[in-house]
Amino acid sequence: MTEMQVDINADAGESYGAWPMGRDHELFPFLSSVNLACGFHAGDPLTMQRTVALAREHGVAVGAHPGYPDRVGFGRRDLAAGADELYADTLYQIGALQAFVQTGGLRLSHVKPHGALYLRMLRDEVTARAVAEAVKAYDPGLPFFVLSGSLMERVARELGLPVVLEVFPDRAYLSDGRLAGRDLAGSVIRDPAEAARRAVMMVTQGRVQALDGGWVELQAETLCIHGDNPEAPDIARTVRQALEAEGVRVRAHSQR
C-alpha cells in the first residue's frame, strides 16, 4: 500500500521594517514548505534574508510568494494591471527572493501567488497566463502551487508547468470550488481542531463541506496555513498531529 504524503505550507516573511507580521519562529517547526513574501505586498530585504535563514534552520523548503504592489492593503486589494506588468512584476519578485535563497545555501522550490493576485487568477485567464508565463520563463521546471480544480491549474498545465495542487483547511469553500470571500461569516477557520478535521478529510477523502451547502471535491498535495492568522502556529501543529495520527507523512513536495 502506497504511503500517503502531503506538504504543509504557510505564507511567511511578511513583516516590514519595524512592523511585525505573523509568528514565523513558532510556525516553521510544523511546516514542510514556506511561501516567502518578495517585497511587494509585504516583506523587505532584511526580512527576506532572515526568513530564508529560519527556513534553512528548520529544514523547510522555500518558495516565492509574489503579489500585487500593495503594502497598505497587504496585497488583498484587486489592482488593475496589464499582462505585461504582471509578467514583469512576477519575474522581478522571484528574482529578488532567489538572491537570498541562493546566498543562503538553498534552492527555490516553488512559486505561489499571494492574496488578490491568486484570487484573480482563479477567474481571469489573462492574469493567470501572465503570471504562469513569468514562472515558466524563469524556470520551466519550477513547481507552481495552484488551487485544486481551478482555472489557474488548467492554464499552468497548458503551459507545461509542474503543478502542486493546493487546498486550504483554514479557509471556507463555496460549492463551486472557490474560496469564500473574507467578508462572509465563517470564511476564516480559527479553531485549530476544526482546521485539523478539515485537513484530514481533504487529504484522506478528497473533499470538504462547502460554506453554502454540499461538498467540494478536491485533490490535496499541499495544505496552506495562513501565516497572518494569529492562531497559525496552533493550527499548523494541530493539523500536522492529526495527519500523522492518520498515517499521513508530512513532507515537502520537493523532497518526494
XYZ file of N, CA and C in Angstrom:
768
model
N 0.851 -1.199 0.000
C 0.000 0.000 0.000
C 0.888 1.251 0.000
N 0.627 2.189 -0.895
C 1.422 3.405 -1.011
C 1.182 4.316 0.187
N 2.272 4.805 0.763
C 2.165 5.717 1.891
C 1.579 7.044 1.437
N 0.602 7.558 2.173
C 0.045 8.868 1.865
C 0.996 9.946 2.356
N 1.238 10.937 1.506
C 2.105 12.053 1.854
C 1.419 13.366 1.492
N 1.733 14.399 2.230
C 1.216 15.726 1.902
C 2.199 16.776 2.413
N 2.245 17.882 1.725
C 3.053 19.036 2.104
C 2.191 19.977 2.948
N 2.788 20.642 3.928
C 2.107 21.723 4.660
C 2.904 23.000 4.424
N 2.261 23.983 3.801
C 2.932 25.253 3.529
C 2.259 26.394 4.288
N 2.970 27.495 4.402
C 2.398 28.701 5.002
C 3.014 29.929 4.353
N 2.240 30.995 4.291
C 2.727 32.288 3.817
C 3.503 32.936 4.961
N 4.719 33.394 4.677
C 5.575 33.875 5.755
C 6.480 34.995 5.259
N 7.339 35.475 6.150
C 8.244 36.575 5.815
C 7.507 37.854 5.496
N 6.390 38.092 6.181
C 5.523 39.219 5.822
C 5.683 40.441 6.724
N 6.688 40.424 7.578
C 6.990 41.632 8.364
C 7.618 42.685 7.452
N 7.532 43.937 7.896
C 8.100 45.028 7.091
C 8.689 46.071 8.020
N 10.016 46.230 7.952
C 10.671 47.213 8.812
C 10.368 46.945 10.279
N 9.858 47.966 10.960
C 9.555 47.850 12.387
C 8.194 47.233 12.661
N 7.458 46.836 11.602
C 6.102 46.330 11.772
C 6.092 44.814 11.596
N 5.944 44.081 12.693
C 5.961 42.616 12.603
C 4.635 42.064 12.087
N 4.712 40.923 11.437
C 3.526 40.219 10.952
C 3.780 38.722 11.072
N 2.868 38.037 11.702
C 2.984 36.593 11.819
C 3.901 36.156 12.948
N 3.898 34.832 13.186
C 4.694 34.225 14.254
C 5.576 33.144 13.631
N 6.443 33.574 12.698
C 7.209 32.619 11.895
C 8.056 31.673 12.739
N 8.700 32.172 13.786
C 9.555 31.322 14.606
C 8.759 30.195 15.273
N 7.525 30.441 15.629
C 6.683 29.420 16.235
C 6.053 28.509 15.195
N 5.866 29.030 13.993
C 5.152 28.316 12.940
C 6.033 27.324 12.181
N 7.273 27.705 11.887
C 8.115 26.920 10.988
C 8.357 25.471 11.429
N 8.442 25.163 12.730
C 8.698 23.769 13.112
C 7.626 22.779 12.645
N 6.446 23.265 12.299
C 5.354 22.374 11.917
C 5.115 22.320 10.411
N 5.949 23.027 9.650
C 5.763 23.126 8.207
C 6.760 22.255 7.457
N 6.466 22.025 6.181
C 7.448 21.410 5.292
C 7.826 22.366 4.166
N 7.002 23.387 3.900
C 7.301 24.400 2.876
C 6.816 25.765 3.353
N 7.477 26.825 2.855
C 7.010 28.181 3.131
C 7.001 28.977 1.839
N 6.070 29.931 1.777
C 5.969 30.867 0.652
C 6.381 32.231 1.190
N 7.518 32.747 0.737
C 8.055 33.969 1.321
C 7.705 35.200 0.497
N 7.167 36.212 1.186
C 6.847 37.487 0.552
C 8.105 38.064 -0.085
N 7.919 38.712 -1.233
C 9.054 39.175 -2.044
C 9.178 40.691 -2.089
N 8.555 41.404 -1.127
C 8.735 42.837 -1.022
C 7.648 43.686 -1.651
N 6.681 43.067 -2.342
C 5.615 43.848 -2.979
C 4.423 44.029 -2.044
N 3.795 42.935 -1.629
C 2.648 43.070 -0.718
C 3.105 43.132 0.729
N 4.298 42.621 1.001
C 4.851 42.580 2.349
C 6.315 42.173 2.245
N 7.002 42.242 3.385
C 8.396 41.843 3.401
C 9.328 42.968 2.978
N 10.591 42.786 3.245
C 11.643 43.714 2.844
C 12.927 42.898 2.741
N 14.009 43.472 2.217
C 15.219 42.668 2.015
C 15.737 41.977 3.272
N 15.795 42.692 4.394
C 16.316 42.075 5.612
C 15.390 40.971 6.109
N 14.093 41.191 6.017
C 13.141 40.149 6.414
C 13.287 38.917 5.521
N 13.462 39.124 4.226
C 13.659 38.009 3.312
C 14.904 37.215 3.698
N 16.003 37.924 3.954
C 17.252 37.245 4.320
C 17.085 36.454 5.617
N 16.486 37.065 6.622
C 16.321 36.399 7.916
C 15.352 35.215 7.819
N 14.315 35.338 7.011
C 13.337 34.255 6.919
C 13.880 33.071 6.138
N 14.701 33.333 5.130
C 15.382 32.234 4.437
C 16.273 31.485 5.417
N 16.995 32.217 6.271
C 17.849 31.574 7.266
C 17.024 30.738 8.245
N 15.858 31.245 8.633
C 14.979 30.497 9.532
C 14.479 29.217 8.867
N 14.149 29.310 7.599
C 13.705 28.126 6.863
C 14.822 27.091 6.781
N 16.021 27.551 6.537
C 17.160 26.623 6.482
C 17.358 25.946 7.838
N 17.230 26.703 8.905
C 17.389 26.149 10.262
C 16.414 25.012 10.524
N 15.194 25.150 9.993
C 14.154 24.147 10.252
C 14.002 23.130 9.127
N 14.852 23.203 8.115
C 14.775 22.242 7.027
C 13.505 22.361 6.202
N 13.025 23.596 6.039
C 11.768 23.863 5.335
C 12.058 24.354 3.915
N 11.371 23.803 2.923
C 11.544 24.219 1.530
C 11.023 25.640 1.343
N 11.701 26.418 0.499
C 11.377 27.842 0.322
C 10.850 28.116 -1.079
N 9.687 28.756 -1.145
C 9.109 29.179 -2.414
C 8.861 30.673 -2.421
N 8.700 31.239 -3.619
C 8.420 32.665 -3.778
C 6.923 32.910 -3.710
N 6.558 34.031 -3.096
C 5.146 34.379 -2.876
C 4.870 35.765 -3.470
N 4.883 35.892 -4.798
C 4.674 37.204 -5.422
C 3.235 37.692 -5.290
N 3.075 38.995 -5.182
C 1.738 39.575 -5.080
C 1.675 40.925 -5.769
N 0.540 41.580 -5.620
C 0.400 42.937 -6.139
C 1.277 43.903 -5.326
N 1.731 45.024 -5.928
C 2.498 46.027 -5.189
C 1.561 46.843 -4.297
N 1.225 46.302 -3.124
C 0.166 46.882 -2.304
C 0.427 46.584 -0.829
N 1.445 47.237 -0.265
C 1.737 47.002 1.148
C 0.617 47.503 2.057
N 0.008 48.621 1.689
C -1.052 49.188 2.533
C -2.222 48.217 2.653
N -2.581 47.584 1.548
C -3.692 46.630 1.558
C -3.265 45.191 1.740
N -1.969 44.953 2.052
C -1.433 43.618 2.260
C -1.682 42.705 1.055
N -1.745 43.306 -0.125
C -1.910 42.518 -1.338
C -3.267 41.880 -1.491
N -4.241 42.346 -0.721
C -5.575 41.743 -0.777
C -6.590 42.646 -1.488
N -6.076 43.696 -2.149
C -6.945 44.545 -2.967
C -6.674 44.230 -4.429
N -7.741 44.087 -5.200
C -7.605 43.754 -6.614
C -7.176 44.997 -7.382
N -5.975 44.967 -7.964
C -5.444 46.117 -8.682
C -5.527 45.906 -10.188
N -5.711 47.002 -10.902
C -5.712 46.942 -12.362
C -4.277 46.841 -12.846
N -3.967 45.784 -13.592
C -2.609 45.599 -14.112
C -2.692 44.816 -15.408
N -1.971 45.265 -16.416
C -1.947 44.574 -17.693
C -1.062 43.349 -17.647
N -1.172 42.525 -18.677
C -0.419 41.281 -18.723
C 1.084 41.524 -18.694
N 1.545 42.551 -19.402
C 2.990 42.815 -19.428
C 3.506 43.225 -18.056
N 2.711 44.013 -17.330
C 3.100 44.444 -15.992
C 3.103 43.267 -15.015
N 2.081 42.422 -15.108
C 2.002 41.249 -14.236
C 3.182 40.318 -14.468
N 3.522 40.119 -15.731
C 4.651 39.268 -16.093
C 5.942 39.811 -15.486
N 6.201 41.100 -15.702
C 7.434 41.707 -15.214
C 7.488 41.733 -13.689
N 6.370 42.063 -13.041
C 6.334 42.104 -11.575
C 6.611 40.729 -10.977
N 6.038 39.697 -11.574
C 6.249 38.341 -11.070
C 7.700 37.931 -11.225
N 8.270 38.180 -12.389
C 9.663 37.833 -12.646
C 10.595 38.579 -11.677
N 10.298 39.842 -11.458
C 11.098 40.685 -10.552
C 11.099 40.109 -9.135
N 9.936 39.721 -8.664
C 9.830 39.233 -7.288
C 10.510 37.878 -7.101
N 10.362 36.998 -8.083
C 11.051 35.711 -7.994
C 12.561 35.925 -7.942
N 13.050 36.818 -8.799
C 14.478 37.093 -8.834
C 14.995 37.683 -7.532
N 14.194 38.533 -6.916
C 14.608 39.144 -5.651
C 14.792 38.086 -4.571
N 13.832 37.196 -4.443
C 13.950 36.155 -3.424
C 15.073 35.183 -3.759
N 15.232 34.880 -5.042
C 16.264 33.934 -5.450
C 17.649 34.363 -4.975
N 17.913 35.651 -4.943
C 19.215 36.134 -4.475
C 19.477 35.691 -3.045
N 18.462 35.776 -2.193
C 18.630 35.392 -0.799
C 18.625 33.876 -0.623
N 17.830 33.190 -1.423
C 17.803 31.730 -1.366
C 19.169 31.165 -1.768
N 19.717 31.684 -2.857
C 20.995 31.179 -3.354
C 22.134 31.462 -2.378
N 22.207 32.696 -1.884
C 23.283 33.032 -0.951
C 23.073 32.378 0.408
N 21.844 31.936 0.683
C 21.548 31.225 1.924
C 21.799 29.733 1.836
N 22.293 29.287 0.692
C 22.642 27.881 0.526
C 21.467 26.969 0.246
N 20.345 27.538 -0.199
C 19.158 26.744 -0.515
C 18.851 26.860 -1.998
N 17.788 26.201 -2.430
C 17.303 26.365 -3.791
C 15.816 26.682 -3.751
N 15.370 27.456 -4.711
C 13.958 27.829 -4.777
C 13.133 26.604 -5.137
N 12.112 26.305 -4.334
C 11.381 25.051 -4.527
C 10.066 25.208 -5.280
N 9.490 26.436 -5.306
C 8.191 26.615 -5.955
C 7.833 28.092 -6.004
N 6.725 28.387 -6.676
C 6.137 29.727 -6.687
C 4.660 29.592 -6.352
N 4.187 30.487 -5.486
C 2.759 30.539 -5.170
C 2.314 31.996 -5.097
N 1.407 32.438 -5.968
C 0.911 33.822 -5.905
C 0.175 34.100 -4.592
N 0.112 35.383 -4.253
C -0.484 35.809 -2.991
C -1.822 36.514 -3.175
N -2.684 36.355 -2.191
C -3.853 37.189 -1.984
C -4.736 37.460 -3.189
N -4.949 38.763 -3.461
C -5.845 39.167 -4.544
C -5.335 38.709 -5.908
N -4.022 38.621 -6.065
C -3.473 38.130 -7.321
C -3.850 36.662 -7.524
N -3.706 35.868 -6.488
C -4.097 34.452 -6.532
C -5.585 34.326 -6.894
N -6.409 35.112 -6.211
C -7.853 35.019 -6.438
C -8.233 35.456 -7.851
N -7.551 36.468 -8.374
C -7.853 36.913 -9.740
C -7.464 35.840 -10.753
N -6.427 35.086 -10.452
C -6.011 34.015 -11.350
C -7.022 32.878 -11.411
N -7.951 32.849 -10.463
C -8.995 31.827 -10.463
C -10.139 32.166 -11.409
N -10.220 33.446 -11.827
C -11.360 33.850 -12.650
C -10.964 34.599 -13.925
N -9.702 34.995 -14.043
C -9.260 35.795 -15.180
C -8.087 35.105 -15.875
N -8.306 34.606 -17.068
C -7.280 33.834 -17.754
C -6.080 34.689 -18.152
N -6.297 35.951 -18.481
C -5.179 36.827 -18.857
C -4.191 36.934 -17.694
N -4.718 37.152 -16.493
C -3.871 37.245 -15.310
C -3.182 35.923 -15.034
N -3.941 34.846 -15.072
C -3.363 33.523 -14.804
C -2.242 33.200 -15.775
N -2.452 33.524 -17.041
C -1.454 33.196 -18.058
C -0.208 34.080 -17.918
N -0.389 35.359 -17.610
C 0.765 36.253 -17.476
C 1.680 35.819 -16.341
N 1.091 35.487 -15.199
C 1.891 35.065 -14.051
C 2.552 33.719 -14.324
N 1.787 32.780 -14.861
C 2.343 31.451 -15.147
C 3.448 31.522 -16.200
N 3.294 32.386 -17.180
C 4.330 32.530 -18.213
C 5.617 33.110 -17.619
N 5.507 33.986 -16.638
C 6.695 34.516 -15.982
C 7.430 33.413 -15.226
N 6.677 32.560 -14.551
C 7.287 31.433 -13.841
C 7.989 30.510 -14.837
N 7.331 30.232 -15.939
C 7.927 29.362 -16.952
C 9.183 29.977 -17.546
N 9.160 31.290 -17.787
C 10.333 31.963 -18.345
C 11.512 31.893 -17.379
N 11.222 32.016 -16.095
C 12.282 31.952 -15.091
C 12.868 30.544 -15.010
N 11.959 29.541 -14.923
C 12.406 28.149 -14.829
C 11.214 27.253 -15.166
N 11.197 26.643 -16.341
C 10.057 25.819 -16.744
C 9.866 24.572 -15.884
N 10.859 24.250 -15.067
C 10.725 23.101 -14.181
C 10.360 23.467 -12.763
N 10.108 24.768 -12.507
C 9.796 25.226 -11.150
C 8.328 24.948 -10.824
N 8.050 24.153 -9.794
C 6.661 23.835 -9.453
C 5.847 25.082 -9.115
N 4.578 25.041 -9.517
C 3.652 26.154 -9.352
C 2.496 25.685 -8.488
N 2.287 26.338 -7.335
C 1.178 25.993 -6.446
C -0.104 26.584 -7.021
N -1.124 25.749 -7.218
C -2.394 26.187 -7.802
C -3.551 25.606 -7.015
N -4.671 26.316 -7.005
C -5.867 25.811 -6.346
C -6.387 24.601 -7.102
N -6.613 23.529 -6.396
C -7.087 22.293 -6.998
C -8.378 22.509 -7.782
N -8.377 22.092 -9.054
C -9.569 22.153 -9.897
C -9.894 23.516 -10.462
N -8.926 24.428 -10.492
C -9.207 25.819 -10.858
C -8.727 26.178 -12.257
N -9.103 27.390 -12.690
C -8.619 27.954 -13.944
C -7.101 28.068 -13.933
N -6.534 28.489 -12.826
C -5.087 28.645 -12.771
C -4.385 27.301 -12.935
N -4.991 26.233 -12.452
C -4.415 24.908 -12.675
C -4.420 24.565 -14.160
N -5.543 24.816 -14.826
C -5.643 24.497 -16.259
C -4.607 25.261 -17.071
N -4.479 26.561 -16.802
C -3.526 27.389 -17.545
C -2.098 26.909 -17.317
N -1.756 26.625 -16.074
C -0.401 26.162 -15.763
C -0.093 24.847 -16.467
N -1.058 23.951 -16.508
C -0.848 22.660 -17.183
C -0.702 22.868 -18.691
N -1.485 23.775 -19.252
C -1.368 24.062 -20.684
C 0.023 24.575 -21.044
N 0.634 25.327 -20.124
C 1.975 25.864 -20.355
C 3.073 24.853 -20.029
N 2.679 23.705 -19.502
C 3.653 22.662 -19.203
C 4.363 22.815 -17.880
N 3.873 23.691 -17.004
C 4.478 23.850 -15.688
C 4.112 22.675 -14.786
N 5.052 22.207 -13.985
C 4.682 21.210 -12.974
C 3.826 21.893 -11.908
N 2.700 21.313 -11.575
C 1.792 21.931 -10.614
C 1.734 21.117 -9.327
N 1.479 21.820 -8.238
C 1.223 21.210 -6.942
C -0.155 21.694 -6.522
N -1.074 20.765 -6.303
C -2.468 21.110 -6.046
C -2.658 21.489 -4.573
N -3.162 22.698 -4.376
C -3.237 23.298 -3.048
C -4.670 23.361 -2.529
N -4.813 23.120 -1.233
C -6.103 23.270 -0.557
C -5.883 24.060 0.730
N -6.988 24.549 1.304
C -6.909 25.475 2.431
C -7.782 24.990 3.593
N -7.198 24.317 4.569
C -8.007 23.867 5.711
C -8.458 24.990 6.626
N -7.815 26.165 6.539
C -8.216 27.276 7.410
C -9.078 28.310 6.691
N -9.576 27.955 5.500
C -10.487 28.817 4.765
C -11.694 28.014 4.313
N -12.865 28.659 4.307
C -14.087 28.004 3.852
C -14.174 28.036 2.329
N -14.829 27.033 1.770
C -15.054 26.925 0.337
C -16.524 27.162 0.023
N -16.783 27.630 -1.196
C -18.132 27.691 -1.724
C -18.380 26.444 -2.564
N -19.636 26.152 -2.831
C -19.984 24.902 -3.520
C -19.433 24.818 -4.937
N -19.053 25.964 -5.538
C -18.476 25.941 -6.885
C -16.962 25.742 -6.863
N -16.392 25.514 -5.662
C -14.972 25.248 -5.547
C -14.125 26.466 -5.236
N -14.715 27.662 -5.261
C -13.960 28.875 -4.938
C -13.813 29.034 -3.431
N -12.789 29.783 -3.026
C -12.665 30.134 -1.620
C -13.714 31.185 -1.284
N -14.335 31.048 -0.129
C -15.338 32.019 0.302
C -14.658 33.352 0.595
N -15.270 34.450 0.156
C -14.714 35.775 0.402
C -14.574 36.055 1.887
N -13.529 36.799 2.254
C -13.278 37.080 3.661
C -14.363 37.929 4.306
N -15.235 38.520 3.486
C -16.327 39.310 4.042
C -17.494 38.442 4.493
N -17.457 37.146 4.197
C -18.525 36.231 4.584
C -18.252 35.637 5.959
N -19.285 35.573 6.786
C -19.144 34.969 8.118
C -18.717 33.507 7.979
N -17.720 33.114 8.749
C -17.265 31.733 8.721
C -16.256 31.426 7.637
N -15.791 32.460 6.909
C -14.875 32.219 5.794
C -13.464 31.876 6.261
N -13.089 32.338 7.464
C -11.769 32.054 8.022
C -11.932 31.117 9.207
N -11.244 29.987 9.167
C -11.325 28.986 10.230
C -10.239 29.296 11.254
N -10.629 29.613 12.469
C -9.658 29.973 13.503
C -9.502 28.884 14.559
N -10.397 27.913 14.582
C -10.330 26.826 15.560
C -9.365 25.749 15.059
N -8.249 25.507 15.748
C -7.283 24.514 15.282
C -7.874 23.121 15.088
N -8.768 22.713 15.976
C -9.362 21.380 15.865
C -10.210 21.263 14.602
N -10.954 22.321 14.268
C -11.778 22.289 13.057
C -10.901 22.300 11.810
N -9.841 23.103 11.823
C -8.934 23.110 10.683
C -8.297 21.737 10.492
N -7.938 21.078 11.597
C -7.335 19.748 11.517
C -8.325 18.728 10.975
N -9.562 18.812 11.424
C -10.596 17.893 10.915
C -10.762 18.052 9.416
N -10.797 19.286 8.959
C -10.943 19.549 7.534
C -9.719 19.067 6.753
N -8.539 19.279 7.326
C -7.311 18.858 6.648
C -7.294 17.348 6.437
N -7.648 16.599 7.462
C -7.663 15.133 7.354
C -8.662 14.692 6.292
N -9.827 15.315 6.262
C -10.836 14.967 5.264
C -10.346 15.296 3.859
N -9.720 16.451 3.696
C -9.207 16.855 2.388
C -8.181 15.857 1.854
N -7.282 15.421 2.734
C -6.198 14.544 2.303
C -6.674 13.105 2.120
N -7.443 12.593 3.058
C -7.810 11.172 3.027
C -9.074 10.873 2.222
N -9.980 11.878 2.111
C -11.235 11.651 1.394
C -11.368 12.476 0.120
N -10.517 13.494 -0.051
C -10.564 14.311 -1.245
C -11.808 15.160 -1.362
N -12.282 15.670 -0.250
C -13.472 16.521 -0.276
C -13.524 17.390 0.969
N -14.386 18.431 0.928
C -14.618 19.282 2.076
C -16.027 19.845 1.965
N -16.652 20.091 3.099
C -18.002 20.641 3.105
C -17.965 22.124 2.763
N -18.877 22.549 1.892
C -18.925 23.938 1.450
C -19.700 24.803 2.431
N -19.335 26.078 2.494
C -19.991 27.020 3.392
C -21.455 27.205 3.026
N -21.765 27.143 1.725
C -23.132 27.346 1.257
C -23.854 26.038 0.969
N -23.382 24.949 1.519
C -24.060 23.665 1.387
C -23.415 22.752 0.365
N -23.520 21.452 0.590
C -22.961 20.477 -0.327
C -21.481 20.219 -0.058
N -20.865 19.530 -1.018
C -19.477 19.129 -0.867
C -18.653 19.569 -2.073
N -17.392 19.865 -1.822
C -16.457 20.213 -2.885
C -15.443 19.081 -3.002
N -15.314 18.533 -4.207
C -14.318 17.502 -4.468
C -12.999 18.188 -4.819
N -11.907 17.705 -4.246
C -10.605 18.328 -4.490
C -9.491 17.303 -4.322
N -8.295 17.708 -4.716
C -7.116 16.867 -4.566
C -6.084 17.655 -3.790
N -5.613 17.098 -2.689
C -4.729 17.822 -1.783
C -3.304 17.289 -1.871
N -2.421 18.098 -2.471
C -0.996 17.781 -2.488
C -0.213 18.682 -1.540
N -0.761 19.860 -1.264
C -0.184 20.742 -0.259
C -1.304 21.476 0.455
N -1.168 21.615 1.756
C -2.143 22.308 2.592
C -1.566 23.657 2.992
N -2.335 24.726 2.782
C -1.858 26.062 3.129
C -2.427 26.517 4.473
N -1.530 26.986 5.335
C -1.913 27.645 6.589
C -1.548 29.118 6.450
N -2.500 30.012 6.654
C -2.223 31.439 6.504
C -1.415 31.956 7.689
N -0.183 32.403 7.405
C 0.722 32.827 8.455
C 0.279 34.071 9.205
N -0.582 34.900 8.590
C -1.045 36.112 9.268
C -2.220 35.839 10.196
N -2.727 34.604 10.191
C -3.763 34.208 11.140
C -3.112 34.119 12.524
N -3.624 34.842 13.536
C -2.981 34.807 14.860
C -2.854 33.399 15.436
N -3.723 32.501 15.016
C -3.703 31.125 15.530
C -2.863 30.195 14.662
N -2.118 30.730 13.707
C -1.418 29.898 12.721
C -0.523 28.820 13.330
N 0.338 29.123 14.307
C 1.175 28.053 14.864
C 0.363 26.926 15.490
N -0.703 27.277 16.215
C -1.551 26.250 16.826
C -2.281 25.442 15.760
N -2.726 26.112 14.712
C -3.405 25.406 13.615
C -2.439 24.454 12.940
N -1.246 24.926 12.602
C -0.269 24.081 11.916
C 0.108 22.868 12.761
N 0.335 23.084 14.053
C 0.691 21.983 14.943
C -0.433 20.956 15.017
N -1.670 21.426 15.182
C -2.801 20.516 15.321
C -3.076 19.776 14.019
N -2.958 20.476 12.894
C -3.146 19.840 11.584
C -2.108 18.746 11.374
N -0.861 19.064 11.658
C 0.205 18.070 11.446
C 0.005 16.849 12.346
N -0.299 17.085 13.599
C -0.512 15.974 14.521
C -1.681 15.090 14.069
N -2.755 15.717 13.602
C -3.927 14.950 13.161
C -3.605 14.121 11.924
N -2.862 14.691 10.983
C -2.489 13.956 9.779
C -1.584 12.778 10.118
N -0.592 13.015 10.953
C 0.334 11.952 11.315
C -0.370 10.849 12.097
N -1.372 11.213 12.884
C -2.154 10.203 13.602
C -2.942 9.301 12.653
N -3.235 9.823 11.464
C -3.941 9.051 10.439
C -2.973 8.316 9.507
N -1.673 8.378 9.807
C -0.687 7.686 8.997
C -0.230 8.455 7.773
N -0.541 9.755 7.716
C -0.130 10.590 6.590
C 1.232 11.206 6.907
N 2.173 11.050 6.002
C 3.509 11.613 6.202
C 3.560 13.041 5.685
N 4.021 13.958 6.506
C 4.172 15.354 6.102
C 5.572 15.531 5.531
N 5.616 15.931 4.268
C 6.895 16.042 3.571
C 6.777 17.083 2.477
N 7.815 17.890 2.289
C 7.807 18.892 1.239
C 7.657 18.228 -0.125
N 6.893 18.848 -0.994
C 6.688 18.293 -2.332
C 8.005 18.106 -3.052
N 8.970 18.978 -2.771
C 10.266 18.938 -3.448
C 11.146 17.787 -2.961
N 10.738 17.107 -1.909
C 11.529 16.012 -1.350
C 10.977 14.639 -1.707
N 9.941 14.614 -2.535
C 9.328 13.321 -2.857
C 9.985 12.697 -4.070
